[in-house]
Short mmCIF file of C-alpha atoms and ligand atoms in Angstrom, two decimals:
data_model
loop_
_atom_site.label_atom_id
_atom_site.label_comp_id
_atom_site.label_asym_id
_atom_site.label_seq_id
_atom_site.Cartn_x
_atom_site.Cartn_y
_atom_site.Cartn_z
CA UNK N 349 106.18 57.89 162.31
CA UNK N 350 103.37 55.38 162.87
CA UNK N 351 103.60 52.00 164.73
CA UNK N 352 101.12 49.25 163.18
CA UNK N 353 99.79 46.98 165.63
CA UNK N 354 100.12 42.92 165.51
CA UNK N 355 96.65 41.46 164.43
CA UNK N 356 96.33 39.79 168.20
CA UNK N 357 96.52 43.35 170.21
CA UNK N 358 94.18 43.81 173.00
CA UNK N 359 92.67 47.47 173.59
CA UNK N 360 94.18 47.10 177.23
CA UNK N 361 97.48 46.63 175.29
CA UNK N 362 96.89 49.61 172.55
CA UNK N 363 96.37 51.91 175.47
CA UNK N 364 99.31 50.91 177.20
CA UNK N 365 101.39 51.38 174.32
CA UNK N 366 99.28 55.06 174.15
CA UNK N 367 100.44 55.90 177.57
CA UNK N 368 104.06 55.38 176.81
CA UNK N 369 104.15 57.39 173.76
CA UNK N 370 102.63 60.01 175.76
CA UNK N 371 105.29 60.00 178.14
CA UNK N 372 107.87 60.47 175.81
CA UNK N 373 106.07 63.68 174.92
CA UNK N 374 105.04 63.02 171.62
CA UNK N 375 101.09 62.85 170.89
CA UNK N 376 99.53 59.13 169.77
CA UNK N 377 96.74 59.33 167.45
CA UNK N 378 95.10 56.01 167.18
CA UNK N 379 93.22 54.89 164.01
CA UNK N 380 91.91 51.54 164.37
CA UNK N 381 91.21 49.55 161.19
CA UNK N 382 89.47 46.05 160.14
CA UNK N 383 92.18 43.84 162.19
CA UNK N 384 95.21 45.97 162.52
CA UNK N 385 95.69 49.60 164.54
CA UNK N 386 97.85 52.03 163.34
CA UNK N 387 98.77 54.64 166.04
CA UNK N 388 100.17 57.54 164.55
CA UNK N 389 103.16 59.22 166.63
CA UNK N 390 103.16 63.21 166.54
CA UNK N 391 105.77 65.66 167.41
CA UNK N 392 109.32 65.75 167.54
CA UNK N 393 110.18 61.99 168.95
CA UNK N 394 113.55 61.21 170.10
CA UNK N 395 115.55 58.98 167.49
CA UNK N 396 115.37 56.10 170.23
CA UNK N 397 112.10 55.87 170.13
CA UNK N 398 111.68 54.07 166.24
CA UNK N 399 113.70 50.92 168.11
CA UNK N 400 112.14 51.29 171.40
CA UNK N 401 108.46 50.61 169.91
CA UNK N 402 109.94 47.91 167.50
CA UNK N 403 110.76 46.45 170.30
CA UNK N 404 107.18 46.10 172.13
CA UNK N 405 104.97 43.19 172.16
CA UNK N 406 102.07 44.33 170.62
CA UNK N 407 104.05 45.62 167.86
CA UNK N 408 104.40 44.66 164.14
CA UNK N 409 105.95 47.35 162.46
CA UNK N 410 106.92 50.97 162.84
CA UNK N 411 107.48 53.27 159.32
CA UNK N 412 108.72 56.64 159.53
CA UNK N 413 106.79 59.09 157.40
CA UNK N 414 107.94 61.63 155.83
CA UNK N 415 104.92 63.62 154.71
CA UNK N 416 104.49 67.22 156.70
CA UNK N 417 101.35 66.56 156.87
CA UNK N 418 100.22 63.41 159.41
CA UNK N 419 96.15 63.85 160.37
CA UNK N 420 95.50 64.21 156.57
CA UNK N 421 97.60 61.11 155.49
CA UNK N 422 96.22 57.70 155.10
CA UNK N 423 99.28 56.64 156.47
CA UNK N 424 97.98 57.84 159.51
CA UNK N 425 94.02 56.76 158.89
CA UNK N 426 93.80 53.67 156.39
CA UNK N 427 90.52 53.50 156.90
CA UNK N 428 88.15 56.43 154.92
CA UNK N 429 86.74 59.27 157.23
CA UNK N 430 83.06 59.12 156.82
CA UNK N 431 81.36 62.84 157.90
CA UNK N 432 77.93 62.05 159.33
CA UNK N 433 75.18 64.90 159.20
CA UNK N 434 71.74 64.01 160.20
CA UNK N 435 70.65 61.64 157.64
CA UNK N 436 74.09 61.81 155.04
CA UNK N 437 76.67 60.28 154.77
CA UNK N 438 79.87 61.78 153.71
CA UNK N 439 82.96 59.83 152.47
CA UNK N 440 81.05 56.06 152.17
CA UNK N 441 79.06 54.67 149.42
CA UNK N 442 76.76 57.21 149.10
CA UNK N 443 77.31 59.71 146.52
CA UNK N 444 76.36 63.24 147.45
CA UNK N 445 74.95 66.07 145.67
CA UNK N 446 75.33 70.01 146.93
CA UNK N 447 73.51 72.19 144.52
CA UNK N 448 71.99 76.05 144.62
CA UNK N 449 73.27 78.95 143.12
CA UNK N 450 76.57 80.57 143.27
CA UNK N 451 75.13 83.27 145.95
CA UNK N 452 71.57 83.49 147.78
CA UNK N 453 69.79 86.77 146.28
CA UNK N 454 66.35 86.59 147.84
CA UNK N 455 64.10 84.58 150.21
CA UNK N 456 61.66 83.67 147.31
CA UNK N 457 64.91 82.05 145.28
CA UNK N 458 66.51 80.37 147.55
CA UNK N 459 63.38 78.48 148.47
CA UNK N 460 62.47 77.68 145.03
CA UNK N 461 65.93 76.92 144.15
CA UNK N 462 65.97 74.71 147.24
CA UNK N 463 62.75 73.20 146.20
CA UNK N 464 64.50 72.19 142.76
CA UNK N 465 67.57 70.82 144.74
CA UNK N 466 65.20 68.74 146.85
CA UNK N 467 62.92 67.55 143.61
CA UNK N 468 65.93 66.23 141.63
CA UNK N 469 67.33 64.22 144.61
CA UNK N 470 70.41 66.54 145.96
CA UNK N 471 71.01 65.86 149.43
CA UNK N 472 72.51 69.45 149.98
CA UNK N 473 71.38 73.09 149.33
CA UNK N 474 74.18 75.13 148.17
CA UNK N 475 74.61 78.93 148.27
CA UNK N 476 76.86 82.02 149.44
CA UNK N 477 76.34 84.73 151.62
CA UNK N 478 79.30 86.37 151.64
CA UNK N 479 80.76 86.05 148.24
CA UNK N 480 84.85 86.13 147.75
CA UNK N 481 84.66 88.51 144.42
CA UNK N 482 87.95 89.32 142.80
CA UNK N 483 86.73 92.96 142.48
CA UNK N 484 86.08 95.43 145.42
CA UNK N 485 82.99 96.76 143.56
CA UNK N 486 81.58 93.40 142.61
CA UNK N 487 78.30 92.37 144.45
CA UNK N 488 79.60 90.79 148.28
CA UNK N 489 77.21 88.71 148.89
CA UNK N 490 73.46 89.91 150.96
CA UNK N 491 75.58 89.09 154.15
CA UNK N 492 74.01 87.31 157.56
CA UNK N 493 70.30 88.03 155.83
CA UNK N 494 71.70 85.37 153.60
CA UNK N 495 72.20 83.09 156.00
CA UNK N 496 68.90 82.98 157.53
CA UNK N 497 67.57 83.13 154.04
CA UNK N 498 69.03 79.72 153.37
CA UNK N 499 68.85 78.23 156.26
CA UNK N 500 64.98 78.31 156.05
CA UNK N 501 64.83 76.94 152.76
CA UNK N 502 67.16 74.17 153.85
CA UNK N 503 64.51 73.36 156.78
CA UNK N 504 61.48 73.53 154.76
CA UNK N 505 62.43 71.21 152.12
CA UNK N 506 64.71 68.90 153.70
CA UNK N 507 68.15 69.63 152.78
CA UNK N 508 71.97 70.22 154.52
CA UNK N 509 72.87 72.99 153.60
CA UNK N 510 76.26 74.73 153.04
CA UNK N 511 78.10 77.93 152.63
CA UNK N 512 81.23 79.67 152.44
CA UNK N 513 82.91 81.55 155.21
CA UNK N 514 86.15 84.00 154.79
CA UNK N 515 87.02 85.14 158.02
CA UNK N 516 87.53 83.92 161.57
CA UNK N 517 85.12 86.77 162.54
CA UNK N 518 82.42 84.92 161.06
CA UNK N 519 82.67 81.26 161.69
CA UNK N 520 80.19 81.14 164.38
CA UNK N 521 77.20 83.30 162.75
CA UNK N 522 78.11 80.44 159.66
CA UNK N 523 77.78 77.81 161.41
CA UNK N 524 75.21 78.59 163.64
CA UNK N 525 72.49 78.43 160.35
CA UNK N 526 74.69 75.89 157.86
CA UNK N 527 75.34 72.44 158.39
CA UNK N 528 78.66 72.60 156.73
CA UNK N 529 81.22 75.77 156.23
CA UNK N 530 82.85 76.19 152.72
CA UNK N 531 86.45 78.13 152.76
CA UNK N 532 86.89 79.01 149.05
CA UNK N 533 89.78 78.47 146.90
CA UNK N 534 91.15 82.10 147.26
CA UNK N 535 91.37 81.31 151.22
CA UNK N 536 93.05 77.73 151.29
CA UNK N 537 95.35 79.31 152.83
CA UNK N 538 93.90 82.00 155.32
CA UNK N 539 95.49 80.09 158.38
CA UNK N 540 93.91 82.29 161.04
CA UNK N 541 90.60 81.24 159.27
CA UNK N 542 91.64 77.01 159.49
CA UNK N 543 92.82 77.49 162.71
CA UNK N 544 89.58 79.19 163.91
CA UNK N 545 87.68 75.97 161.88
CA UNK N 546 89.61 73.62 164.06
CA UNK N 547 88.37 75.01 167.14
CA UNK N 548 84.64 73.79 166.02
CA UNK N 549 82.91 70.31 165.02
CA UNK N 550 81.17 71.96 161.87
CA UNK N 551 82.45 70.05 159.24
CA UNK N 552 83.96 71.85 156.70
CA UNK N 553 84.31 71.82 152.57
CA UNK N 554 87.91 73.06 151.84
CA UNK N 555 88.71 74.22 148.31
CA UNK N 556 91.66 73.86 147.03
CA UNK N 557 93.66 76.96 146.03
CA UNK N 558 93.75 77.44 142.61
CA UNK N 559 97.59 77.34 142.43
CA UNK N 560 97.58 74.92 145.49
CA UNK N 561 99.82 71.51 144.96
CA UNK N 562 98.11 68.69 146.66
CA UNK N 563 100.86 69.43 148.94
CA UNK N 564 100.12 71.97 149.87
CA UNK N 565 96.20 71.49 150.04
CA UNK N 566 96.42 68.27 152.55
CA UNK N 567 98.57 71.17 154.49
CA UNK N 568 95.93 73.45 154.61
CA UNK N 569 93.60 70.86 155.84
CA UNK N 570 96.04 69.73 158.25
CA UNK N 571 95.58 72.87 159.70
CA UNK N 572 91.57 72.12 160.56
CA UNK N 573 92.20 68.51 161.57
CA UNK N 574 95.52 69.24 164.03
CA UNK N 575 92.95 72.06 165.74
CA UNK N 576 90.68 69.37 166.65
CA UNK N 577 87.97 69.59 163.98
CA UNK N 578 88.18 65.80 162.38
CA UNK N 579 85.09 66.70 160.11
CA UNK N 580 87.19 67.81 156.86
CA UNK N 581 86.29 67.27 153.17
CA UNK N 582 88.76 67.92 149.93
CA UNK N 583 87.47 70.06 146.97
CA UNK N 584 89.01 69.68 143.44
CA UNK N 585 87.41 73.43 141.71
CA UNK N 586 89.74 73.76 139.19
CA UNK N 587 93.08 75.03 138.37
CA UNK N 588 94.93 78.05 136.89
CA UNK N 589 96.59 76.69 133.45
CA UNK N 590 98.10 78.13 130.26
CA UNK N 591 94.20 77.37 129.40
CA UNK N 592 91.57 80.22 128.62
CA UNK N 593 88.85 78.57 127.12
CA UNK N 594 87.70 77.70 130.12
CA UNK N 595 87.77 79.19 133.42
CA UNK N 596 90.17 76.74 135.34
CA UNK N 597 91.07 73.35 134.51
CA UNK N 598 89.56 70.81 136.53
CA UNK N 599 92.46 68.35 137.25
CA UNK N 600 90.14 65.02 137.90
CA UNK N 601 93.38 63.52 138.09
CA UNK N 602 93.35 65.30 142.01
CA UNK N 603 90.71 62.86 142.70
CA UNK N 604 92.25 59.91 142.77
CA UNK N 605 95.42 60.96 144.00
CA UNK N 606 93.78 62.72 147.04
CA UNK N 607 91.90 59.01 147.62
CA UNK N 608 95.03 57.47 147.84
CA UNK N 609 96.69 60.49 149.83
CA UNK N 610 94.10 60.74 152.33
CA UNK N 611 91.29 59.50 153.99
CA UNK N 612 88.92 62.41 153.37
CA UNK N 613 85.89 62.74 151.57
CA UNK N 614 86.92 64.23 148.37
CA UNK N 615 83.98 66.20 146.63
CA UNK N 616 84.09 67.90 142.96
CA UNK N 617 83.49 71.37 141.69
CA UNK N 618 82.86 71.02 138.06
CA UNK N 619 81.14 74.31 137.75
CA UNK N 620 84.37 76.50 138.97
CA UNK N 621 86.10 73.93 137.29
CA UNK N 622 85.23 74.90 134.32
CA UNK N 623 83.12 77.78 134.07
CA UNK N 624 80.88 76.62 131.38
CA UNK N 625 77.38 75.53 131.63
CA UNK N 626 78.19 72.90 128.78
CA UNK N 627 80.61 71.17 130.76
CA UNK N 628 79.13 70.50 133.51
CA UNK N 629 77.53 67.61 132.76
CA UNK N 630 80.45 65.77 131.27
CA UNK N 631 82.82 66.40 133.99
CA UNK N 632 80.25 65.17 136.79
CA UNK N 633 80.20 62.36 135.31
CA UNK N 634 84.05 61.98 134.91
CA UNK N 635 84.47 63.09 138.27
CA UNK N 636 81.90 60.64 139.54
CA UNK N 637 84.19 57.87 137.85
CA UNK N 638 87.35 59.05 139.08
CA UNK N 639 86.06 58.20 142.32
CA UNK N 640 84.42 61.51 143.51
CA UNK N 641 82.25 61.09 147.11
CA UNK N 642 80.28 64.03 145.74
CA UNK N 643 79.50 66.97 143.81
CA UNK N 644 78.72 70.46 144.08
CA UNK N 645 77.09 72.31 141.75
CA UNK N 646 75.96 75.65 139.99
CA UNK N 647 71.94 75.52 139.74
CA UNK N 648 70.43 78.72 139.12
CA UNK N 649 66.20 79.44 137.76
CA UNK N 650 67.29 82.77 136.46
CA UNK N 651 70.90 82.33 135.50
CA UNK N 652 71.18 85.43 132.50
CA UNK N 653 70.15 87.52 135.53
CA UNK N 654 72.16 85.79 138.73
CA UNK N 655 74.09 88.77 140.59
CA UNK N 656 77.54 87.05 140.65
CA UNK N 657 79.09 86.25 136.57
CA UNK N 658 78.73 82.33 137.73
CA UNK N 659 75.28 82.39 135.66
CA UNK N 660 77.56 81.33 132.64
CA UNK N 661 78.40 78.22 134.89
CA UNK N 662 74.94 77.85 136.05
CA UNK N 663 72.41 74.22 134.94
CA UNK N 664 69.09 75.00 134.67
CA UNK N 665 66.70 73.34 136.93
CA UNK N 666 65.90 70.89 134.37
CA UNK N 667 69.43 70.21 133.08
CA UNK N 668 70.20 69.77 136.86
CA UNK N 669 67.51 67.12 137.25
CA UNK N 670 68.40 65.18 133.65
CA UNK N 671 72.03 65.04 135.32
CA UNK N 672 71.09 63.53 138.62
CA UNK N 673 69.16 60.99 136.97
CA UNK N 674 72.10 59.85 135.00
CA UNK N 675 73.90 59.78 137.97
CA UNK N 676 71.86 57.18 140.04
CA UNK N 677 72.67 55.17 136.83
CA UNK N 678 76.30 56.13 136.85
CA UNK N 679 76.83 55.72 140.24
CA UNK N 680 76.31 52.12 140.97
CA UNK N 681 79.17 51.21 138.62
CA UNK N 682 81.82 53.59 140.29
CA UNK N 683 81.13 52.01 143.68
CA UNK N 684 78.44 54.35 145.01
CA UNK N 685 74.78 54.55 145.92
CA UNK N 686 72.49 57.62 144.66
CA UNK N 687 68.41 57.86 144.19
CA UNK N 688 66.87 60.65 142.67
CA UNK N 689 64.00 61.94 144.96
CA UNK N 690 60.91 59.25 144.77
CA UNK N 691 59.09 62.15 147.39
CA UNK N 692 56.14 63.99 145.53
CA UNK N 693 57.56 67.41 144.11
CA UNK N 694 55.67 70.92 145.53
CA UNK N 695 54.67 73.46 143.16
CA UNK N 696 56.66 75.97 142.41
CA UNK N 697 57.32 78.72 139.92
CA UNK N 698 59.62 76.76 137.84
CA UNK N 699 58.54 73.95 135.81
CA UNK N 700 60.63 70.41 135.58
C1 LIG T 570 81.75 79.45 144.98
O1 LIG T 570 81.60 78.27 145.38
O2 LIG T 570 80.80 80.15 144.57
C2 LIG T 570 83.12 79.98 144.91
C3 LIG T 570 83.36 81.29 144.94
O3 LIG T 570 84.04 79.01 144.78
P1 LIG T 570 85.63 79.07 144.59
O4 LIG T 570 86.17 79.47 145.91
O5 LIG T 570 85.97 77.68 144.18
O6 LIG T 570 85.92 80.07 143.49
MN1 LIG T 571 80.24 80.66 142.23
#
């Protein structure tokens, strides 16, 4: 249920009606927007309690909801969550990029990968340490080395950087050297790992399963936001069709509807989305009009030779810098702000 305030409300007023919801032993949640406030009732209220608030000054209109989830609704939260990290923004009018490779291999190419990242304008290094592999004798990932690995790179040239965790154990080792904690599509729903991701501030990029209902994905990040963590981005990777051509089909029709379902930032995966290199570039862009707040994506120097099979899914450096430089031209006409990088480029290994 959520009670929308009259246009007139004081704050004194807002917090008395707080304090009575309270003590009916429900919780209040209070999102305050342009002119109205919307204070979001959870728990099991008493049927009374619907009349009893209609009744208050202060008080323009209560609406029961029937959604399961209630932090994750913009119901709850008209306004859109914007995730602040040093000098991005998540979730507003800038559009951000996460690239890197599917998993970080060495020290030398993460920081040349990172240096590409940075040249082209991405705002965010991408990269896993511990990879989720569908087979038990796939590569795993080089493991907490990993970790420091990137998180160097993402110091030396500038960059957020981010990385997927897949159990509780590890949050804290994760998010002591990333700026923002991935949970992949096969873990959506590893609810000992969301509840352990409520318990910290790190924000936190949640894939959605690749069977997952949007449903059941605003769920899942219910999870995360009901533990305390408000700091949650959606990711559209892809789904599992009738399809084979390509990997997974990236529903870009998600992105929209997860706009108007929620507040959070909803980010694109168009290189899990489709698994090949080709498409990439298309389906940025059409996520980018859909309404995406960002992108992550596959960028590999090497990609015949990367240790995970995500090579085939992989931009070159140079395709990943011709794409960004579309996008600051896209970008303006789907509502969003994006610059390539006007900084002088470092020598590297890899040409642009
Ligand atoms: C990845 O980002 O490399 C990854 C394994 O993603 P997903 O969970 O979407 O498959
Ligand atoms: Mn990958």
């Amino acid at each position: 249920m959520i009670a929308i305030t009259s246009v007139t409300v004081t704050d004194e007023r807002i917090a008395e009606i707080v304090l009575y919801i309270e003590k009916q032993g429900v919780a209040a949640h209070v999102s305050k927007g342009e002119d109205r406030t919307v204070i979001g009732i959870i728990g099991k209220a008493d049927p009374q309690l619907a009349e009893h608030l209609r009744q208050m000054a202060g008080i323009e209109q209560v609406i029961k909801i029937s959604k399961s989830y209630k932090l994750a609704s913009r119901d709850f939260h008209p306004a859109d969550t914007v995730i602040r990290i040093k000098d991005v923004a998540i979730g507003g009018d800038e559009l951000v990029i996460m690239g890197g490779p599917c998993a970080v291999e060495s020290p030398e190419q993460i920081d040349e990968i990172a240096r590409l990242v940075k040249a082209a304008g991405g705002q965010v290094l991408r990269g896993g340490a511990f990879k989720p592999r569908t087979g038990p004798y796939s590569f795993q990932g080089v493991g907490v080395e990993g970790l420091e690995m990137m998180a160097e790179a993402g110091r030396k040239h500038g960059l957020l950087t981010i990385t997927e965790v897949m159990t509780p154990e590890y949050v804290d080792v994760c998010a002591a050297h990333a700026d923002i904690l991935q949970v992949g599509t096969r873990n959506m729903q590893n609810f000992d790992l969301l509840r352990k991701l409520g318990s910290i501030q790190t924000p936190v990029l949640l894939k959605r399963g690749f069977s997952a209902t949007y449903d059941e994905f605003l769920n899942a990040a219910e999870y995360i936001l009901a533990g305390g963590n408000p700091n949650v981005m959606l990711c559209e990777r892809g789904i599992r069709t009738f399809e084979s051509y390509t990997r997974n089909t990236l529903d870009l029709a998600a992105i929209p509807v997860l706009k108007q379902l929620s507040h959070l930032p909803v980010i694109s995966d168009p290189s899990h989305g489709t698994g090949r290199r080709e498409l990439v570039e298309p389906m940025t862009k059409a996520s980018v009009a859909a309404g995406a707040d960002g992108l992550i994506i596959e960028m590999h120097t090497d990609p015949d030779n990367s240790m995970t099979g995500d090579g085939v899914q992989s931009l070159f450096p140079d395709q990943f810098a011709r794409l960004l430089s579309d996008l600051e031209k896209l970008a303006p006409l789907c509502g969003k702000r994006f610059e390539t990088s006007k900084e002088p480029v470092l020598a590297g290994s890899w040409k642009l």
